[in-house]
Tab-separated table of C-alpha atoms in Angstrom:
chain	number	residue	atom	x	y	z
A	1	MET	CA	-8.033	33.225	45.302
A	2	PHE	CA	-10.417	32.595	43.372
A	3	LYS	CA	-8.620	34.773	41.034
A	4	SER	CA	-5.548	33.002	41.136
A	5	ILE	CA	-7.503	29.485	40.819
A	6	ARG	CA	-8.906	30.463	37.568
A	7	LYS	CA	-5.671	31.898	36.068
A	8	ALA	CA	-3.969	28.888	36.888
A	9	LEU	CA	-6.170	26.461	35.189
A	10	CYS	CA	-6.367	28.671	32.674
A	11	PHE	CA	-2.764	28.148	32.265
A	12	LEU	CA	-3.395	24.120	32.579
A	13	PHE	CA	-5.511	23.603	29.784
A	14	LEU	CA	-3.488	26.275	27.133
A	15	GLY	CA	-1.133	24.005	27.812
A	16	ILE	CA	-3.044	21.035	27.345
A	17	ILE	CA	-3.747	22.273	24.288
A	18	VAL	CA	-1.137	23.702	23.071
A	19	THR	CA	0.944	20.584	23.313
A	20	SER	CA	-1.964	18.513	21.555
A	21	CYS	CA	-1.709	20.121	19.302
A	22	ALA	CA	0.107	18.795	15.886
A	23	THR	CA	3.121	20.789	14.254
A	24	LYS	CA	2.896	21.249	10.644
A	25	ASP	CA	5.987	18.697	10.069
A	26	GLN	CA	3.792	15.872	11.315
A	27	VAL	CA	0.710	16.472	8.960
A	28	VAL	CA	2.125	17.930	5.866
A	29	TYR	CA	3.076	15.445	2.978
A	30	PHE	CA	6.863	15.459	1.765
A	31	ASN	CA	8.452	18.261	3.471
A	32	GLU	CA	11.461	19.517	2.177
A	33	VAL	CA	10.158	17.759	-1.525
A	34	GLU	CA	12.419	20.930	-3.002
A	35	LYS	CA	15.181	18.220	-2.534
A	36	LEU	CA	14.254	15.473	-5.124
A	37	GLU	CA	13.981	18.023	-8.328
A	38	GLY	CA	16.257	16.624	-11.264
A	39	GLN	CA	16.441	12.794	-8.740
A	40	VAL	CA	16.524	10.020	-10.853
A	41	ASN	CA	13.553	7.156	-9.688
A	42	LEU	CA	16.175	4.256	-7.934
A	43	LEU	CA	13.437	2.293	-7.691
A	44	GLU	CA	12.212	0.913	-11.283
A	45	TYR	CA	9.610	-1.670	-9.402
A	46	GLU	CA	7.622	-4.044	-11.810
A	47	PRO	CA	6.305	-6.969	-9.266
A	48	LYS	CA	7.458	-10.648	-9.307
A	49	ILE	CA	4.920	-13.396	-10.081
A	50	GLU	CA	4.438	-15.271	-6.641
A	51	ARG	CA	3.094	-19.229	-6.147
A	52	ASN	CA	-1.704	-18.283	-5.885
A	53	ASP	CA	-1.344	-15.289	-8.140
A	54	VAL	CA	-4.062	-15.516	-10.929
A	55	LEU	CA	-2.816	-14.185	-14.642
A	56	ARG	CA	-4.464	-12.904	-17.276
A	57	ILE	CA	-3.126	-13.988	-20.494
A	58	ASN	CA	-3.615	-13.149	-24.277
A	59	VAL	CA	-1.955	-13.831	-27.320
A	60	SER	CA	-2.306	-11.941	-30.479
A	61	SER	CA	-0.412	-11.450	-33.508
A	62	SER	CA	-0.052	-8.420	-35.971
A	63	SER	CA	0.768	-10.606	-38.888
A	64	VAL	CA	-1.660	-13.881	-38.653
A	65	ASN	CA	-5.633	-14.167	-38.812
A	66	GLU	CA	-6.412	-14.108	-35.187
A	67	GLU	CA	-7.790	-17.904	-36.055
A	68	LEU	CA	-3.809	-18.972	-35.773
A	69	VAL	CA	-3.621	-17.887	-31.751
A	70	GLN	CA	-6.712	-19.088	-30.870
A	71	PRO	CA	-5.082	-22.114	-29.817
A	72	PHE	CA	-2.669	-20.233	-27.222
A	73	GLN	CA	-5.908	-18.745	-25.186
A	74	ASN	CA	-6.946	-20.002	-22.563
A	75	SER	CA	-11.138	-22.080	-22.936
A	76	GLN	CA	-11.575	-20.212	-19.597
A	77	GLN	CA	-10.894	-17.027	-19.892
A	78	ARG	CA	-12.589	-16.693	-23.536
A	79	GLN	CA	-15.842	-17.285	-21.717
A	80	GLY	CA	-15.351	-15.307	-18.727
A	81	SER	CA	-14.202	-12.744	-21.409
A	82	SER	CA	-17.964	-13.081	-23.296
A	83	GLY	CA	-19.832	-14.094	-19.819
A	84	GLY	CA	-20.643	-10.795	-18.864
A	85	GLY	CA	-20.340	-11.138	-14.881
A	86	GLN	CA	-18.433	-13.725	-14.159
A	87	ASN	CA	-16.149	-13.660	-10.986
A	88	GLN	CA	-12.364	-12.557	-13.480
A	89	SER	CA	-9.959	-14.637	-10.801
A	90	LEU	CA	-12.028	-17.893	-12.254
A	91	SER	CA	-10.926	-17.020	-15.920
A	92	GLY	CA	-7.383	-16.582	-15.436
A	93	TYR	CA	-4.291	-19.013	-15.080
A	94	LEU	CA	-3.431	-20.060	-11.155
A	95	VAL	CA	0.513	-20.167	-10.450
A	96	SER	CA	0.852	-23.558	-8.794
A	97	PRO	CA	2.716	-24.371	-5.763
A	98	GLU	CA	5.495	-25.573	-8.334
A	99	GLY	CA	5.495	-21.916	-9.886
A	100	THR	CA	3.696	-23.654	-12.237
A	101	ILE	CA	0.644	-22.097	-15.125
A	102	ASN	CA	-0.280	-25.401	-17.228
A	103	PHE	CA	-0.462	-23.040	-20.744
A	104	PRO	CA	-2.302	-24.266	-23.861
A	105	VAL	CA	0.158	-26.394	-26.221
A	106	LEU	CA	2.605	-25.666	-24.640
A	107	GLY	CA	2.110	-27.365	-21.654
A	108	SER	CA	3.778	-26.407	-17.704
A	109	VAL	CA	5.397	-23.278	-17.873
A	110	VAL	CA	7.593	-21.501	-14.816
A	111	VAL	CA	6.670	-18.065	-13.796
A	112	GLU	CA	7.113	-17.821	-10.632
A	113	GLY	CA	10.121	-15.202	-9.467
A	114	LEU	CA	9.393	-13.407	-12.885
A	115	THR	CA	8.008	-10.624	-14.028
A	116	ARG	CA	5.222	-8.955	-16.164
A	117	THR	CA	7.351	-8.219	-18.681
A	118	GLN	CA	9.992	-11.654	-18.670
A	119	ILE	CA	6.375	-13.974	-18.500
A	120	GLN	CA	5.866	-11.637	-21.553
A	121	GLU	CA	9.530	-12.310	-23.947
A	122	LYS	CA	9.570	-16.193	-22.377
A	123	LEU	CA	5.697	-17.088	-23.994
A	124	GLU	CA	6.988	-15.246	-27.156
A	125	LYS	CA	9.458	-16.791	-27.686
A	126	GLN	CA	8.113	-19.825	-27.020
A	127	ILE	CA	4.818	-19.729	-28.980
A	128	SER	CA	7.234	-18.266	-32.297
A	129	GLU	CA	8.159	-21.496	-33.056
A	130	TYR	CA	4.077	-21.943	-34.402
A	131	VAL	CA	3.016	-18.078	-34.827
A	132	LYS	CA	4.563	-15.618	-36.424
A	133	ASP	CA	4.812	-12.079	-34.456
A	134	PRO	CA	3.113	-13.693	-31.154
A	135	VAL	CA	2.300	-10.603	-28.698
A	136	VAL	CA	1.469	-11.295	-25.325
A	137	ASP	CA	0.212	-9.827	-22.499
A	138	VAL	CA	0.218	-10.410	-18.873
A	139	ARG	CA	-1.905	-9.760	-16.218
A	140	ILE	CA	-1.592	-10.196	-12.687
A	141	VAL	CA	-6.040	-10.206	-12.008
A	142	ASN	CA	-5.495	-11.056	-7.959
A	143	PHE	CA	-3.534	-7.624	-7.531
A	144	SER	CA	-4.666	-5.951	-4.578
A	145	VAL	CA	-3.522	-4.473	-1.192
A	146	THR	CA	-5.170	-3.853	1.646
A	147	VAL	CA	-5.549	-0.830	3.839
A	148	LEU	CA	-6.756	-1.067	7.175
A	149	GLY	CA	-7.169	2.034	9.804
A	150	GLU	CA	-7.141	5.568	9.684
A	151	VAL	CA	-8.114	5.996	5.975
A	152	GLY	CA	-11.494	7.328	4.515
A	153	SER	CA	-12.684	4.265	2.612
A	154	PRO	CA	-10.592	1.103	4.592
A	155	GLY	CA	-10.791	-1.764	2.748
A	156	ARG	CA	-9.351	-4.401	0.073
A	157	VAL	CA	-8.169	-2.368	-2.958
A	158	GLN	CA	-8.380	-4.083	-6.594
A	159	ILE	CA	-4.655	-2.786	-8.521
A	160	THR	CA	-5.525	-3.624	-12.241
A	161	ASP	CA	-2.169	-2.627	-13.755
A	162	GLY	CA	0.226	-4.540	-11.219
A	163	ARG	CA	2.083	-1.662	-9.767
A	164	VAL	CA	0.823	0.940	-6.983
A	165	THR	CA	3.030	2.870	-4.717
A	166	MET	CA	1.908	4.363	-0.973
A	167	PRO	CA	1.311	7.949	-2.402
A	168	GLU	CA	-0.964	6.590	-5.288
A	169	LEU	CA	-2.692	3.884	-2.524
A	170	LEU	CA	-3.627	6.158	0.201
A	171	ALA	CA	-5.547	8.191	-2.713
A	172	MET	CA	-7.498	5.284	-3.714
A	173	SER	CA	-8.610	4.454	0.109
A	174	GLY	CA	-9.712	7.817	0.430
A	175	ASP	CA	-6.468	9.205	2.066
A	176	ILE	CA	-4.968	9.334	5.578
A	177	THR	CA	-7.652	11.045	8.253
A	178	TYR	CA	-6.569	13.875	10.096
A	179	THR	CA	-6.646	11.432	13.107
A	180	GLY	CA	-4.016	9.239	11.529
A	181	LYS	CA	-0.601	9.133	11.436
A	182	ARG	CA	1.259	10.238	9.147
A	183	GLN	CA	4.997	9.402	9.853
A	184	ASN	CA	4.921	5.729	11.245
A	185	ILE	CA	2.447	3.966	7.834
A	186	ARG	CA	3.097	-0.278	8.804
A	187	VAL	CA	3.145	-2.235	6.103
A	188	ILE	CA	2.832	-6.152	6.795
A	189	ARG	CA	4.577	-8.287	3.262
A	190	GLU	CA	4.776	-12.138	3.115
A	191	VAL	CA	7.130	-13.402	1.456
A	192	ASP	CA	7.950	-17.208	0.977
A	193	GLY	CA	5.829	-17.632	3.395
A	194	VAL	CA	8.309	-15.169	5.935
A	195	LYS	CA	6.104	-12.268	7.184
A	196	SER	CA	8.471	-8.538	7.563
A	197	VAL	CA	7.047	-5.293	8.277
A	198	GLY	CA	8.515	-2.182	7.058
A	199	PHE	CA	7.189	1.403	8.129
A	200	ILE	CA	6.388	4.499	6.318
A	201	ASP	CA	6.838	8.297	7.345
A	202	MET	CA	4.318	10.322	4.429
A	203	THR	CA	6.156	13.365	5.775
A	204	GLU	CA	9.549	12.523	4.548
A	205	ILE	CA	11.234	12.866	1.107
A	206	ASP	CA	12.716	9.619	2.320
A	207	LEU	CA	9.648	6.542	1.635
A	208	PHE	CA	10.612	7.662	-2.171
A	209	GLU	CA	14.070	5.073	-2.051
A	210	SER	CA	11.552	2.934	0.384
A	211	PRO	CA	11.174	-0.740	-0.292
A	212	TYR	CA	7.874	-0.185	0.451
A	213	TYR	CA	7.416	2.801	-1.806
A	214	TYR	CA	5.890	0.491	-4.136
A	215	LEU	CA	3.645	-2.159	-3.104
A	216	LYS	CA	2.901	-6.417	-3.495
A	217	GLN	CA	0.529	-8.026	-4.104
A	218	ASN	CA	-1.107	-8.628	-0.790
A	219	ASP	CA	0.743	-6.327	1.800
A	220	ILE	CA	-1.429	-5.321	4.418
A	221	VAL	CA	-1.001	-1.838	4.725
A	222	TYR	CA	-2.234	-0.309	8.385
A	223	VAL	CA	-2.111	3.096	9.470
A	224	GLU	CA	-2.369	3.835	13.148
A	225	PRO	CA	-4.587	6.531	15.008
A	226	THR	CA	-3.069	9.210	16.652
A	227	TYR	CA	-3.029	9.592	20.944
A	228	ALA	CA	-5.999	12.060	20.258
A	229	ARG	CA	-7.506	9.205	18.395
A	230	MET	CA	-6.960	6.573	21.297
A	231	LYS	CA	-7.807	8.780	24.078
A	232	SER	CA	-11.185	10.237	22.533
A	233	ALA	CA	-13.097	7.764	23.992
A	234	GLY	CA	-12.644	9.968	27.909
A	235	PHE	CA	-10.758	13.328	27.795
A	236	PHE	CA	-8.162	11.804	30.756
A	237	GLY	CA	-5.696	8.668	29.840
A	238	SER	CA	-3.690	6.695	32.329
A	239	PRO	CA	-4.010	7.002	36.218
A	240	GLY	CA	-0.843	8.301	36.317
A	241	ALA	CA	-1.769	10.837	34.080
A	242	ILE	CA	-5.029	12.255	35.936
A	243	LEU	CA	-2.267	12.365	38.945
A	244	GLY	CA	0.099	14.291	37.094
A	245	LEU	CA	-2.993	17.015	35.933
A	246	VAL	CA	-4.035	17.351	39.502
A	247	SER	CA	0.061	17.575	40.365
A	248	SER	CA	0.138	20.163	37.888
A	249	THR	CA	-3.144	22.333	38.765
A	250	LEU	CA	-2.017	22.008	42.379
A	251	SER	CA	1.362	23.235	41.963
A	252	LEU	CA	-0.093	25.925	39.495
A	253	ILE	CA	-2.340	27.221	42.016
A	254	PHE	CA	0.360	26.795	45.043
A	255	ILE	CA	2.628	29.277	43.091
A	256	PHE	CA	-0.518	31.973	42.189
A	257	THR	CA	-2.052	31.932	45.512
A	258	ARG	CA	2.137	32.428	47.720
């Protein structure tokens, strides 16, 4: 009798262990990655400037004296670069609610909706009326993405080059932990004041074609916990699950004691 009960319990707990284990496809990134061989990158992504972005713009020239381009430099930016520890967000051009920046000599310049490359070309064209061969470099100072949930180091990640992919961001955040879901990573994004939610599956190669593969400034990325992680506070879950477990145990005992 007792031997039969022990056998029943062993089978039951073995079944629980087996069903709670993750499969390889649920853990390994980029399943069937060999299919990417020779694939051309279809997403030539460059972020577009939005209202309230802060831009750092440097103007130089390859053919004239540096003093000639000084009028086109932001005075606060020059002070920030020489002041050591000054906050970078205080030494750039803030994009106004109208989508413009107030640029030295040129005045109001529309930048909203443009990429960094487009702004560089636009400013170079306008500055060339005053300075020969101007070279403009534009950076987004406040480009950051917030990472929450089951990663090694959750928090706000500052992006220096204005371009980051989901795999790169996860690497910067210490990767997804063993208790994090790789199949359902959520990306909360705001465009023109309207929020949207997208999903990324790190186990599938489809992520390389997702509109959320490249992240935008101020995106929020959330890696939700696995079922095992959510239930780690206690072995049993809902009353229904407990009832099911008891029912299964009694059924197995009945089978082995008949």
